[in-house]
Amino acid sequence: MSINVFEKRAFLVAVASVAVSLALIAYATWGMGINVPTCIPLGSKPFEQASVTKHEGKNYEVHYVARMWAFEPSVLRVPTGSTLDIYAVTKDVTHGFLIAGTNVNLMLVPGAVANSRVHFEKPGIYTIVCHEYCGRNHQNMNARIEVSDQIADYSVEGLPASEGMKLLDAKGCLACHSVDGSAGVGPTFKGAWGTPVTLTDGSTRTLDSALFLQKVLHPDTITVKDYPPVMPVLPLTDDEISKIEAYLEGL
Amino acid sequence: MELQTNLRRIILAELLVPLALFIFGAYHGVLQTMYLSGVIRATSVAGIDYYQGLTAHGVINAIVLTTFFAVALGYTVVSQELKSRVSIAGAALSLALMLLGAVMAAAMIFLGKASVLYTFYPPLMAHPLFYVGLVLFIVGSWVPLWTWIPVYLRWRKENRGWKTPMGVVGILATFTVWQMATLPVAVEVLVQLLPWSLGWTHGINVMLSRTLFWFFGHPLVYFWLLPTYVMYYTMLPKLAGGKLFSDFAGRFTFMALILLSCPLGLHHQFADPGISTTSKGIQGVLTLLVAIPSLLTAFTLAASLEYAARQRGGKGLFGWWSKLPYFNPENWLFPYLFCGLLIFLFGGITGIVNASYSMNNVVHNTAWIPAHFHLTVGGPIFLGILGGSLFIVTGLLKKPVVSGTMAMIVPYLWMGGTFIFSSGLFMGGLRGEPRRTNLGLTYMNPASPSYRSDWWVPAHMGLVGGCIMGFAVLLYFIVLIRSLAAASDAAASKAPFSLPTSEPYHDEDVPAVRNFTPWVVAAVLLCAAAYYVPIRDIAKNGITTAPGFRPDSPAAVNTTH
């Protein structure tokens, strides 16, 4: 039995074409250093708060949080030439995270952290698009990164949690309550959200929105055991309260 | 030999019911190009929400139509080529389960209880009956293979030394791939989704469900493709007036697709977290290996067409191209297969782009992806289904095709439409246009802060192409309905119906591609090797489980009773 020469050639050309493609992919991966996202081993659970951290030079570490149907932060401004290490998670369903015009293309899957790095050589407005169907308002879900020659450092919008931190500072809460677990006049906020607290009347309640709201609006009605009843009434708006809550939840 | 009477009826139902559903699938396809280009700026039209219609478009066109056609073609080929009677009880059971499942899933979609798209990615949660419907549909599609195997084994025993007919090899390969691929998705639905949607479990491991889904989701595309390959290898050379250039190429292709269809679903998850680059890389290499049988198929079919053209007097290096029966109303089926093949050239090349590992960063989940698969499932596969269905339906009913000229125009129109549609979506995808998004409300709305003027041209190319594709479908249904309404053809009534079958030109005997067993065993081992590590990683990383969400609310579904 002998196979026809053209049949052999067709087979060889098919194999050779694939071999060339594989070689090019290997070059792109190792030669040019372009890789796909990998697995970030999780210590316990993914972060819950969006944040921007400045490292040396124009390097920033950005933690994005996606939810139906917005990204936090919604606007990030960085100087031209910045490198961003992006970590992103979702609070609810699976979302997509594509920065149009770059190679950043991630799936944000519940329970896992997605990671990529991007370098912005050219100024411009880069749209972050949610490209995975995430419910009724999926088409509204985007954010942007503004890269500009005109600025020296980053600025950010739409970080409810970090705005919460600013509010705690501005309203004077931090005078009595720490956010790092250290002792103060009042109990620390660190790790307190969602955990039970014992009150002076001996009852135990969970620190949730209801308890928080009651304490903020009517501080004299409840007091945590072993602490003095000295908290003043604070004029906070609903919006401010929800931003503080967002921050405390992730603390 | 004529097909059994009841089998003929079952095959007709398997072809005509999904085609009737497809009228909605096609209608909403055209509508989607209007939503995407901003011609429609609304969440819904005629009571059907964009994402609801999109779910129906995907489920009907990509699951219901394709699977029913594979089963119907399978029964026709197995029965005809093995000259054997098949189990009518099995065929009826399969039809009943698939119809029931399809109706349940479609009802939930049209009631707005399952707008989760055909990938049904949790933690989006649909109505439990949607998942039950899908399971019944899949289980129904398992039945035929198990009734064909004894028929095939008996034929082998009675025809020792003879090669199994090519069409039968292709059909058995198709359903072997389907059987392997659908097991993980059945596990996903039965173990994860169904109890969770019923409120029996409160959380779902989303990475695991995605991985099980794509174990199924990629071989699914080969399951779509394989019946078309059967038609290419067994019918196209004959319709062109020639022979199949290489019998070996066909048999090798079918066996290679059994081996390689399954262990490469991770290339749909290149952008996912929770899976290492090593696991992704290994399946990336396996993905590219699938290009070998596809390239071999392209070369073999081109050689078969050249052989046919030279038999018809074609001369010269390229001159033979003019001698093929492109515009012959009597041979209207040829352009369905030929245009499909031309479209598939581009579908195949762009598929290699998608599969090329880090290149995925550029195209993943963008409009590039639907651009690609409308050149595969929406190209050769869809045209194969349209042409094959019209051929089998009119053949079994002994009716003439009214008219052959109109039937012949459909694939050319469709090809022109898909090329414009897909060129637009390719361009848009490279500019970051997302897939499966109601662009008209925001990105394609100049009044919105999200407006993207650079997506205007791509989206409108999609619109023009989509309308041409819609027009082609309309013509097709005119032909189909007129043919069904026509009186039976007296002359044709005498001769039994049969599919055209090509003879081989080069007919070597290569024992390695004549036995299914080693290929199936190797496929199972390869799947286990390719998936062991990623599934272990997903389990080990202690990924937290997610509650369910309805598509219309950011609040988690409370499933506690």
Coordinates of C-alpha atoms in Angstrom, one line a residue, chain A residues 24-239:
Chain A
L24 CA 5.2 32.0 16.6
I25 CA 3.1 31.6 19.8
A26 CA 6.1 30.4 21.7
Y27 CA 8.1 33.4 20.5
A28 CA 5.2 35.8 21.5
T29 CA 5.0 34.1 25.0
W30 CA 8.7 33.9 25.9
G31 CA 10.4 36.1 23.4
M32 CA 8.1 39.1 23.7
G33 CA 6.8 38.3 27.2
I34 CA 3.1 38.4 26.3
N35 CA 1.2 35.9 28.4
V36 CA -2.4 35.1 29.4
P37 CA -3.6 35.7 33.0
T38 CA -2.6 33.1 35.5
C39 CA -3.8 31.7 38.8
I40 CA -3.4 33.9 41.8
P41 CA -3.4 31.6 44.8
L42 CA -5.8 32.8 47.4
G43 CA -4.9 33.0 51.1
S44 CA -8.4 33.2 52.4
K45 CA -10.7 35.2 50.3
P46 CA -10.5 38.0 47.6
F47 CA -10.2 41.6 48.6
E48 CA -13.5 43.5 48.9
Q49 CA -12.4 47.1 48.5
A50 CA -11.2 49.0 45.5
S51 CA -8.0 51.0 46.1
V52 CA -5.1 52.7 44.4
T53 CA -1.6 52.4 45.9
K54 CA 1.3 54.4 44.5
H55 CA 4.6 52.5 44.4
E56 CA 8.0 53.9 43.3
G57 CA 8.1 56.1 40.2
K58 CA 5.0 55.9 38.0
N59 CA 4.0 52.5 39.2
Y60 CA 0.5 52.0 40.6
E61 CA -1.3 49.0 42.1
V62 CA -5.0 49.3 41.4
H63 CA -7.6 47.1 43.0
Y64 CA -10.8 47.1 41.0
V65 CA -14.1 45.9 42.3
A66 CA -16.8 45.1 39.8
R67 CA -20.5 44.8 40.6
M68 CA -23.8 45.0 38.8
W69 CA -23.4 47.4 37.0
A70 CA -20.3 49.5 37.8
F71 CA -16.6 49.4 38.3
E72 CA -14.8 50.9 41.3
P73 CA -12.9 53.2 40.7
S74 CA -14.9 54.6 37.9
V75 CA -12.3 57.1 36.8
L76 CA -8.6 56.8 37.3
R77 CA -6.2 59.5 36.1
V78 CA -2.5 58.7 35.8
P79 CA 0.5 60.4 34.2
T80 CA 1.7 59.3 30.8
G81 CA 4.3 56.5 31.1
S82 CA 2.6 54.9 34.1
T83 CA 2.6 51.2 34.7
L84 CA -0.5 49.7 36.4
D85 CA -0.6 46.4 38.2
I86 CA -4.3 45.6 38.0
Y87 CA -6.0 43.3 40.4
A88 CA -9.8 42.9 39.9
V89 CA -12.6 41.0 41.6
T90 CA -16.4 40.8 41.3
K91 CA -18.8 41.2 44.2
D92 CA -21.7 39.4 42.4
V93 CA -21.9 37.7 39.0
T94 CA -19.1 37.1 36.4
H95 CA -18.0 40.3 34.7
G96 CA -15.6 41.1 32.0
F97 CA -12.7 43.6 32.2
L98 CA -11.3 44.8 28.9
I99 CA -9.3 48.0 28.5
A100 CA -9.9 48.9 24.9
G101 CA -6.7 49.5 23.0
T102 CA -4.5 47.5 25.3
N103 CA -3.8 43.8 25.9
V104 CA -5.7 43.8 29.2
N105 CA -8.6 41.3 28.9
L106 CA -9.8 39.6 32.0
M107 CA -12.7 37.6 33.3
L108 CA -13.8 38.5 36.8
V109 CA -15.1 35.3 38.3
P110 CA -16.7 35.1 41.8
G111 CA -14.2 33.8 44.3
A112 CA -11.1 34.5 42.3
V113 CA -8.7 37.4 41.7
A114 CA -7.8 38.4 38.1
N115 CA -4.5 40.1 37.4
S116 CA -2.8 41.9 34.6
R117 CA -0.2 44.6 34.0
V118 CA -0.5 47.5 31.6
H119 CA 1.9 50.3 30.6
F120 CA 0.5 53.5 29.1
E121 CA 2.9 55.0 26.7
K122 CA 0.4 57.3 25.0
P123 CA -1.9 59.9 26.6
G124 CA -5.6 59.4 26.0
I125 CA -8.9 58.2 27.4
Y126 CA -9.0 54.4 27.7
T127 CA -12.4 52.8 28.2
I128 CA -12.8 49.8 30.5
V129 CA -15.6 47.7 29.1
C130 CA -17.5 45.0 30.9
H131 CA -17.6 42.5 28.0
E132 CA -19.4 39.6 29.8
Y133 CA -23.2 39.7 30.0
C134 CA -24.0 40.5 33.6
G135 CA -27.7 41.3 33.6
R136 CA -30.1 43.9 32.4
N137 CA -27.8 46.9 32.6
H138 CA -24.7 45.2 31.2
Q139 CA -24.4 47.8 28.4
N140 CA -24.0 50.6 31.1
M141 CA -21.1 49.0 32.8
N142 CA -17.9 50.7 32.0
A143 CA -15.2 52.9 33.6
R144 CA -12.2 54.8 32.2
I145 CA -8.6 55.5 32.7
E146 CA -7.4 59.0 31.7
V147 CA -3.7 59.1 30.8
S148 CA -2.4 62.6 30.6
D149 CA 0.9 64.5 30.2
Q150 CA -0.5 67.3 32.3
I151 CA -0.6 65.6 35.7
A152 CA 2.2 64.5 38.0
D153 CA 0.4 62.0 40.1
Y154 CA -2.8 59.9 40.1
S155 CA -6.3 60.9 41.1
V156 CA -9.3 58.8 41.3
E157 CA -13.2 59.0 41.4
G158 CA -15.8 56.5 42.4
L159 CA -14.1 54.8 45.3
P160 CA -16.9 54.7 47.8
A161 CA -14.8 52.8 50.3
S162 CA -11.9 55.2 50.2
E163 CA -14.3 58.1 50.4
G164 CA -15.6 56.4 53.5
M165 CA -12.2 56.5 55.0
K166 CA -12.0 60.3 54.2
L167 CA -15.4 60.8 55.8
L168 CA -14.3 59.0 59.0
D169 CA -11.4 61.4 59.2
A170 CA -13.3 64.5 58.3
K171 CA -16.1 63.8 60.7
G172 CA -13.7 63.2 63.6
C173 CA -14.6 59.5 64.0
L174 CA -11.0 58.5 64.0
A175 CA -10.4 60.5 67.2
C176 CA -12.0 57.6 69.2
H177 CA -12.2 54.6 66.8
S178 CA -9.1 53.1 65.2
V179 CA -9.1 51.3 61.8
D180 CA -6.1 49.2 62.6
G181 CA -7.2 47.4 65.7
S182 CA -5.5 49.6 68.2
A183 CA -7.3 50.6 71.4
G184 CA -9.1 53.9 71.7
V185 CA -12.0 55.7 73.5
G186 CA -14.4 53.7 71.4
P187 CA -14.1 50.2 69.9
T188 CA -12.0 49.7 66.8
F189 CA -13.6 49.3 63.4
K190 CA -11.0 46.8 62.3
G191 CA -12.8 43.5 61.6
A192 CA -15.9 44.6 63.5
W193 CA -18.4 44.7 60.7
G194 CA -20.7 41.7 60.7
T195 CA -19.4 40.4 64.1
P196 CA -21.4 40.3 67.3
V197 CA -21.0 43.0 69.9
T198 CA -22.1 42.9 73.5
L199 CA -24.0 46.0 74.7
T200 CA -24.1 47.5 78.2
D201 CA -27.6 46.0 78.7
G202 CA -26.1 42.5 78.3
S203 CA -27.7 41.9 74.9
T204 CA -25.7 40.8 71.9
R205 CA -26.2 42.2 68.4
T206 CA -24.4 42.0 65.1
L207 CA -22.8 45.1 63.8
D208 CA -24.8 45.6 60.6
S209 CA -26.5 48.5 58.8
A210 CA -29.4 48.6 61.3
L211 CA -27.2 48.8 64.4
F212 CA -24.7 51.2 62.8
L213 CA -27.6 53.5 61.7
Q214 CA -29.1 53.5 65.2
K215 CA -25.8 54.3 66.9
V216 CA -25.0 57.1 64.4
L217 CA -28.4 58.7 64.6
H218 CA -29.2 58.1 68.3
P219 CA -25.9 57.4 70.0
D220 CA -27.3 57.6 73.5
T221 CA -29.7 54.6 72.9
I222 CA -27.0 51.9 72.8
T223 CA -23.5 51.6 74.1
V224 CA -21.0 48.9 73.7
K225 CA -20.0 47.1 76.9
D226 CA -16.9 48.3 78.6
Y227 CA -16.9 51.6 76.7
P228 CA -18.1 55.1 78.0
P229 CA -21.4 56.5 76.7
V230 CA -19.7 59.6 75.1
M231 CA -20.5 59.4 71.4
P232 CA -21.9 62.7 70.0
V233 CA -24.8 62.9 67.4
L234 CA -23.2 63.3 64.0
P235 CA -24.9 65.1 61.1
L236 CA -24.3 62.5 58.4
T237 CA -26.3 62.2 55.2
D238 CA -27.6 58.8 53.9
D239 CA -25.0 58.9 51.1

